[in-house]
Amino acid sequence: VQLVESGGGLVQAGGSLRLSCATPKIRNNDYGVGWFRQAPGKEREGVGCVAQAAGMPRTTYYADFARGRFTITSDIAEATVYLQMNGVKLEDTAQYYCAAGWSYDCDSGLRGLNYAAWSQETQVTVSS
């Protein structure tokens, strides 16, 4: 499974940024795509994920820090999952990754232990 992440960059605090994760995986009837980040000196943490199981409604989960500010959407036609980041804060500065796997890989724990494929990192820097 190939993932191509894009959209990182420099953004002012309070602004918005959208990250993209292109993967043909989401054209299957069962997929899970997660977003993660790692700040310098900190462990990787889950940002959120989206799960689509066959015959089931699409489900999204968010970390507490992301809920209400970040939104994960899927565009099947574009085979891309987006992470829309609004109201960014200085503490959102980190390297961001996406990962893809099966729907059950995406859960409220956001641990991302079993995703089959990971993207390269993209840097998001929030300035004051």
N, C-alpha and C. Protein backbone atom coordinates (compact mmCIF):
# COMPACT_ATOMS: atom_id res chain seq x y z
N VAL A 1 0.85 -1.18 0.00
CA VAL A 1 0.00 0.00 0.00
C VAL A 1 0.89 1.23 0.00
N GLN A 2 0.65 2.10 -0.94
CA GLN A 2 1.46 3.30 -1.03
C GLN A 2 0.69 4.49 -0.48
N LEU A 3 1.37 5.32 0.30
CA LEU A 3 0.77 6.55 0.80
C LEU A 3 1.68 7.71 0.46
N VAL A 4 1.08 8.77 0.00
CA VAL A 4 1.81 9.99 -0.30
C VAL A 4 1.16 11.12 0.46
N GLU A 5 1.93 11.69 1.38
CA GLU A 5 1.41 12.77 2.20
C GLU A 5 1.93 14.10 1.69
N SER A 6 1.09 15.10 1.80
CA SER A 6 1.50 16.43 1.36
C SER A 6 0.72 17.48 2.13
N GLY A 7 1.16 18.72 2.00
CA GLY A 7 0.41 19.83 2.57
C GLY A 7 1.01 20.50 3.78
N GLY A 8 2.11 19.98 4.27
CA GLY A 8 2.72 20.61 5.42
C GLY A 8 3.31 21.97 5.09
N GLY A 9 3.72 22.69 6.12
CA GLY A 9 4.32 23.99 5.89
C GLY A 9 4.27 24.85 7.13
N LEU A 10 4.45 26.14 6.91
CA LEU A 10 4.47 27.13 7.98
C LEU A 10 3.12 27.84 8.01
N VAL A 11 2.56 27.96 9.19
CA VAL A 11 1.26 28.62 9.35
C VAL A 11 1.28 29.41 10.65
N GLN A 12 0.61 30.52 10.64
CA GLN A 12 0.53 31.33 11.85
C GLN A 12 -0.49 30.75 12.82
N ALA A 13 -0.25 30.96 14.08
CA ALA A 13 -1.19 30.51 15.10
C ALA A 13 -2.57 31.08 14.82
N GLY A 14 -3.55 30.22 14.94
CA GLY A 14 -4.92 30.62 14.65
C GLY A 14 -5.34 30.37 13.21
N GLY A 15 -4.38 30.06 12.38
CA GLY A 15 -4.66 29.83 10.96
C GLY A 15 -5.07 28.40 10.69
N SER A 16 -5.09 28.06 9.40
CA SER A 16 -5.54 26.74 8.97
C SER A 16 -4.54 26.13 8.00
N LEU A 17 -4.57 24.82 7.98
CA LEU A 17 -3.70 24.07 7.08
C LEU A 17 -4.39 22.75 6.79
N ARG A 18 -4.23 22.25 5.57
CA ARG A 18 -4.83 20.96 5.23
C ARG A 18 -3.75 20.01 4.74
N LEU A 19 -3.68 18.87 5.39
CA LEU A 19 -2.77 17.82 4.97
C LEU A 19 -3.54 16.80 4.15
N SER A 20 -2.86 16.23 3.18
CA SER A 20 -3.46 15.22 2.30
C SER A 20 -2.69 13.91 2.41
N CYS A 21 -3.41 12.85 2.34
CA CYS A 21 -2.82 11.51 2.36
C CYS A 21 -3.45 10.72 1.21
N ALA A 22 -2.71 10.60 0.14
CA ALA A 22 -3.22 9.90 -1.04
C ALA A 22 -2.89 8.42 -0.94
N THR A 23 -3.90 7.59 -1.03
CA THR A 23 -3.70 6.15 -0.98
C THR A 23 -4.84 5.44 -1.68
N PRO A 24 -4.52 4.51 -2.56
CA PRO A 24 -5.58 3.76 -3.23
C PRO A 24 -6.36 2.85 -2.28
N LYS A 25 -5.84 2.69 -1.09
CA LYS A 25 -6.47 1.80 -0.10
C LYS A 25 -7.92 2.18 0.15
N ILE A 26 -8.22 3.51 0.11
CA ILE A 26 -9.57 3.92 0.48
C ILE A 26 -10.59 3.63 -0.61
N ARG A 27 -10.14 3.11 -1.73
CA ARG A 27 -11.10 2.68 -2.76
C ARG A 27 -11.59 1.27 -2.47
N ASN A 28 -11.03 0.63 -1.47
CA ASN A 28 -11.55 -0.66 -1.02
C ASN A 28 -12.79 -0.43 -0.18
N ASN A 29 -13.56 -1.49 0.07
CA ASN A 29 -14.75 -1.32 0.90
C ASN A 29 -14.45 -1.47 2.38
N ASP A 30 -13.20 -1.60 2.71
CA ASP A 30 -12.78 -1.67 4.11
C ASP A 30 -11.41 -1.01 4.24
N TYR A 31 -11.35 0.05 4.98
CA TYR A 31 -10.06 0.71 5.18
C TYR A 31 -10.07 1.49 6.48
N GLY A 32 -8.91 1.77 6.96
CA GLY A 32 -8.71 2.66 8.08
C GLY A 32 -7.50 3.53 7.77
N VAL A 33 -7.61 4.80 7.98
CA VAL A 33 -6.49 5.71 7.78
C VAL A 33 -6.35 6.57 9.03
N GLY A 34 -5.16 6.59 9.56
CA GLY A 34 -4.90 7.36 10.76
C GLY A 34 -3.92 8.48 10.52
N TRP A 35 -4.01 9.49 11.32
CA TRP A 35 -3.07 10.61 11.32
C TRP A 35 -2.33 10.62 12.65
N PHE A 36 -1.04 10.86 12.57
CA PHE A 36 -0.20 10.86 13.76
C PHE A 36 0.74 12.06 13.68
N ARG A 37 1.33 12.38 14.81
CA ARG A 37 2.32 13.45 14.81
C ARG A 37 3.37 13.16 15.88
N GLN A 38 4.52 13.76 15.67
CA GLN A 38 5.59 13.64 16.64
C GLN A 38 6.33 14.96 16.71
N ALA A 39 6.30 15.55 17.89
CA ALA A 39 7.02 16.79 18.13
C ALA A 39 8.42 16.47 18.65
N PRO A 40 9.37 17.38 18.50
CA PRO A 40 10.72 17.13 18.97
C PRO A 40 10.74 16.78 20.46
N GLY A 41 11.39 15.70 20.78
CA GLY A 41 11.52 15.30 22.17
C GLY A 41 10.30 14.62 22.75
N LYS A 42 9.31 14.40 21.91
CA LYS A 42 8.08 13.76 22.40
C LYS A 42 7.80 12.48 21.64
N GLU A 43 6.98 11.66 22.22
CA GLU A 43 6.58 10.43 21.55
C GLU A 43 5.53 10.73 20.49
N ARG A 44 5.46 9.81 19.55
CA ARG A 44 4.41 9.91 18.53
C ARG A 44 3.05 9.80 19.20
N GLU A 45 2.11 10.60 18.73
CA GLU A 45 0.75 10.53 19.27
C GLU A 45 -0.27 10.51 18.14
N GLY A 46 -1.37 9.86 18.40
CA GLY A 46 -2.43 9.81 17.42
C GLY A 46 -3.20 11.12 17.38
N VAL A 47 -3.50 11.56 16.19
CA VAL A 47 -4.30 12.78 16.00
C VAL A 47 -5.76 12.40 15.78
N GLY A 48 -5.96 11.42 14.95
CA GLY A 48 -7.31 10.96 14.64
C GLY A 48 -7.25 9.91 13.57
N CYS A 49 -8.40 9.30 13.29
CA CYS A 49 -8.44 8.31 12.23
C CYS A 49 -9.86 8.19 11.69
N VAL A 50 -9.94 7.60 10.51
CA VAL A 50 -11.23 7.34 9.88
C VAL A 50 -11.29 5.87 9.51
N ALA A 51 -12.43 5.27 9.77
CA ALA A 51 -12.62 3.85 9.48
C ALA A 51 -13.87 3.65 8.63
N GLN A 52 -13.72 2.83 7.62
CA GLN A 52 -14.85 2.48 6.77
C GLN A 52 -14.87 0.97 6.63
N ALA A 53 -15.84 0.34 7.25
CA ALA A 53 -16.03 -1.10 7.10
C ALA A 53 -17.19 -1.34 6.14
N ALA A 54 -17.14 -2.44 5.43
CA ALA A 54 -18.17 -2.75 4.44
C ALA A 54 -19.55 -2.75 5.09
N GLY A 55 -20.46 -1.99 4.52
CA GLY A 55 -21.83 -1.97 5.00
C GLY A 55 -22.05 -1.18 6.27
N MET A 56 -21.02 -0.50 6.73
CA MET A 56 -21.12 0.25 7.99
C MET A 56 -20.92 1.73 7.71
N PRO A 57 -21.46 2.58 8.56
CA PRO A 57 -21.20 4.01 8.38
C PRO A 57 -19.74 4.34 8.67
N ARG A 58 -19.25 5.34 7.97
CA ARG A 58 -17.88 5.79 8.21
C ARG A 58 -17.77 6.37 9.61
N THR A 59 -16.68 6.06 10.27
CA THR A 59 -16.48 6.49 11.65
C THR A 59 -15.17 7.24 11.77
N THR A 60 -15.16 8.30 12.53
CA THR A 60 -13.93 9.02 12.80
C THR A 60 -13.71 9.13 14.30
N TYR A 61 -12.46 9.14 14.68
CA TYR A 61 -12.06 9.32 16.07
C TYR A 61 -11.02 10.44 16.11
N TYR A 62 -11.04 11.19 17.19
CA TYR A 62 -10.09 12.29 17.35
C TYR A 62 -9.48 12.26 18.75
N ALA A 63 -8.23 12.67 18.81
CA ALA A 63 -7.62 12.92 20.10
C ALA A 63 -8.28 14.14 20.73
N ASP A 64 -8.19 14.22 22.04
CA ASP A 64 -8.84 15.35 22.73
C ASP A 64 -8.34 16.69 22.21
N PHE A 65 -7.05 16.78 21.93
CA PHE A 65 -6.50 18.06 21.50
C PHE A 65 -6.96 18.44 20.09
N ALA A 66 -7.42 17.44 19.33
CA ALA A 66 -7.82 17.69 17.94
C ALA A 66 -9.32 17.92 17.79
N ARG A 67 -10.07 17.35 18.70
CA ARG A 67 -11.52 17.42 18.58
C ARG A 67 -12.00 18.87 18.59
N GLY A 68 -12.81 19.20 17.60
CA GLY A 68 -13.33 20.55 17.50
C GLY A 68 -12.47 21.49 16.67
N ARG A 69 -11.22 21.11 16.43
CA ARG A 69 -10.32 21.95 15.61
C ARG A 69 -9.92 21.24 14.32
N PHE A 70 -9.73 19.95 14.39
CA PHE A 70 -9.27 19.18 13.24
C PHE A 70 -10.42 18.33 12.71
N THR A 71 -10.43 18.14 11.39
CA THR A 71 -11.45 17.32 10.76
C THR A 71 -10.81 16.39 9.74
N ILE A 72 -11.18 15.12 9.82
CA ILE A 72 -10.69 14.13 8.86
C ILE A 72 -11.81 13.81 7.88
N THR A 73 -11.51 13.91 6.61
CA THR A 73 -12.48 13.57 5.57
C THR A 73 -11.83 12.67 4.54
N SER A 74 -12.68 11.93 3.83
CA SER A 74 -12.21 11.01 2.79
C SER A 74 -12.84 11.39 1.47
N ASP A 75 -12.03 11.44 0.43
CA ASP A 75 -12.53 11.67 -0.92
C ASP A 75 -12.18 10.44 -1.74
N ILE A 76 -13.19 9.58 -1.95
CA ILE A 76 -12.94 8.32 -2.64
C ILE A 76 -12.49 8.57 -4.08
N ALA A 77 -13.12 9.52 -4.74
CA ALA A 77 -12.77 9.80 -6.14
C ALA A 77 -11.31 10.20 -6.27
N GLU A 78 -10.83 10.96 -5.29
CA GLU A 78 -9.43 11.40 -5.31
C GLU A 78 -8.51 10.41 -4.60
N ALA A 79 -9.11 9.38 -4.00
CA ALA A 79 -8.32 8.39 -3.23
C ALA A 79 -7.43 9.10 -2.21
N THR A 80 -8.01 10.06 -1.52
CA THR A 80 -7.24 10.88 -0.60
C THR A 80 -8.02 11.09 0.69
N VAL A 81 -7.30 11.04 1.78
CA VAL A 81 -7.85 11.39 3.09
C VAL A 81 -7.20 12.70 3.51
N TYR A 82 -8.02 13.61 4.01
CA TYR A 82 -7.55 14.92 4.38
C TYR A 82 -7.60 15.12 5.89
N LEU A 83 -6.65 15.89 6.38
CA LEU A 83 -6.68 16.35 7.76
C LEU A 83 -6.74 17.87 7.70
N GLN A 84 -7.91 18.41 7.95
CA GLN A 84 -8.09 19.85 7.98
C GLN A 84 -7.81 20.34 9.39
N MET A 85 -6.86 21.24 9.49
CA MET A 85 -6.43 21.74 10.79
C MET A 85 -6.82 23.21 10.86
N ASN A 86 -7.73 23.53 11.75
CA ASN A 86 -8.17 24.92 11.95
C ASN A 86 -7.78 25.40 13.34
N GLY A 87 -7.62 26.69 13.48
CA GLY A 87 -7.27 27.22 14.78
C GLY A 87 -6.00 26.61 15.33
N VAL A 88 -4.98 26.50 14.49
CA VAL A 88 -3.75 25.82 14.92
C VAL A 88 -3.08 26.59 16.05
N LYS A 89 -2.39 25.84 16.88
CA LYS A 89 -1.69 26.39 18.04
C LYS A 89 -0.20 26.09 17.91
N LEU A 90 0.60 26.80 18.68
CA LEU A 90 2.04 26.57 18.66
C LEU A 90 2.36 25.10 18.94
N GLU A 91 1.61 24.51 19.83
CA GLU A 91 1.87 23.12 20.22
C GLU A 91 1.48 22.11 19.15
N ASP A 92 0.90 22.56 18.06
CA ASP A 92 0.62 21.67 16.94
C ASP A 92 1.84 21.48 16.04
N THR A 93 2.90 22.21 16.32
CA THR A 93 4.13 22.05 15.55
C THR A 93 4.68 20.64 15.75
N ALA A 94 4.86 19.94 14.65
CA ALA A 94 5.31 18.55 14.72
C ALA A 94 5.49 18.02 13.30
N GLN A 95 6.07 16.83 13.24
CA GLN A 95 6.05 16.08 11.99
C GLN A 95 4.78 15.24 11.99
N TYR A 96 4.09 15.29 10.88
CA TYR A 96 2.82 14.59 10.76
C TYR A 96 2.96 13.42 9.78
N TYR A 97 2.26 12.35 10.10
CA TYR A 97 2.27 11.14 9.29
C TYR A 97 0.84 10.66 9.07
N CYS A 98 0.62 9.94 7.99
CA CYS A 98 -0.61 9.20 7.86
C CYS A 98 -0.27 7.72 7.71
N ALA A 99 -1.21 6.90 8.02
CA ALA A 99 -1.02 5.46 7.95
C ALA A 99 -2.31 4.83 7.46
N ALA A 100 -2.20 3.70 6.78
CA ALA A 100 -3.38 3.05 6.22
C ALA A 100 -3.38 1.57 6.56
N GLY A 101 -4.57 1.05 6.71
CA GLY A 101 -4.73 -0.37 7.01
C GLY A 101 -6.19 -0.74 6.89
N TRP A 102 -6.63 -1.62 7.76
CA TRP A 102 -8.02 -2.05 7.77
C TRP A 102 -8.84 -1.20 8.73
N SER A 103 -10.14 -1.29 8.60
CA SER A 103 -11.01 -0.46 9.41
C SER A 103 -10.78 -0.68 10.90
N TYR A 104 -10.49 -1.92 11.29
CA TYR A 104 -10.31 -2.20 12.72
C TYR A 104 -8.98 -1.65 13.25
N ASP A 105 -8.11 -1.19 12.37
CA ASP A 105 -6.87 -0.55 12.82
C ASP A 105 -7.13 0.83 13.38
N CYS A 106 -8.29 1.39 13.03
CA CYS A 106 -8.68 2.72 13.51
C CYS A 106 -9.65 2.53 14.66
N ASP A 107 -9.25 2.95 15.84
CA ASP A 107 -10.15 2.88 16.98
C ASP A 107 -9.92 4.09 17.88
N SER A 108 -10.72 4.17 18.91
CA SER A 108 -10.67 5.37 19.76
C SER A 108 -9.34 5.50 20.50
N GLY A 109 -8.59 4.40 20.57
CA GLY A 109 -7.31 4.47 21.25
C GLY A 109 -6.23 5.18 20.45
N LEU A 110 -6.40 5.22 19.11
CA LEU A 110 -5.48 5.94 18.23
C LEU A 110 -4.03 5.50 18.41
N ARG A 111 -3.83 4.23 18.76
CA ARG A 111 -2.45 3.79 18.98
C ARG A 111 -1.74 3.51 17.67
N GLY A 112 -2.48 3.07 16.66
CA GLY A 112 -1.87 2.84 15.35
C GLY A 112 -0.84 1.75 15.32
N LEU A 113 -1.03 0.71 16.09
CA LEU A 113 -0.01 -0.32 16.19
C LEU A 113 0.05 -1.23 14.97
N ASN A 114 -1.04 -1.35 14.26
CA ASN A 114 -1.12 -2.39 13.24
C ASN A 114 -1.32 -1.89 11.81
N TYR A 115 -1.20 -0.59 11.60
CA TYR A 115 -1.35 -0.12 10.24
C TYR A 115 -0.29 -0.76 9.34
N ALA A 116 -0.69 -1.09 8.13
CA ALA A 116 0.21 -1.81 7.23
C ALA A 116 1.22 -0.90 6.56
N ALA A 117 0.87 0.34 6.38
CA ALA A 117 1.74 1.24 5.63
C ALA A 117 1.72 2.63 6.24
N TRP A 118 2.86 3.28 6.14
CA TRP A 118 3.02 4.63 6.69
C TRP A 118 3.59 5.53 5.62
N SER A 119 3.20 6.79 5.73
CA SER A 119 3.72 7.78 4.79
C SER A 119 5.06 8.32 5.27
N GLN A 120 5.69 9.09 4.41
CA GLN A 120 6.82 9.89 4.87
C GLN A 120 6.26 11.03 5.73
N GLU A 121 7.15 11.64 6.52
CA GLU A 121 6.67 12.71 7.39
C GLU A 121 6.55 14.01 6.61
N THR A 122 5.68 14.87 7.12
CA THR A 122 5.60 16.23 6.60
C THR A 122 5.62 17.17 7.79
N GLN A 123 6.39 18.23 7.67
CA GLN A 123 6.57 19.14 8.80
C GLN A 123 5.46 20.18 8.81
N VAL A 124 4.89 20.37 9.97
CA VAL A 124 3.95 21.47 10.21
C VAL A 124 4.57 22.34 11.30
N THR A 125 4.75 23.61 10.98
CA THR A 125 5.33 24.56 11.92
C THR A 125 4.36 25.71 12.12
N VAL A 126 3.99 25.92 13.37
CA VAL A 126 3.07 27.00 13.70
C VAL A 126 3.87 28.13 14.34
N SER A 127 3.74 29.31 13.79
CA SER A 127 4.48 30.47 14.30
C SER A 127 3.53 31.41 15.05
N SER A 128 4.13 32.18 15.94
CA SER A 128 3.32 33.11 16.73
C SER A 128 3.13 34.44 16.02
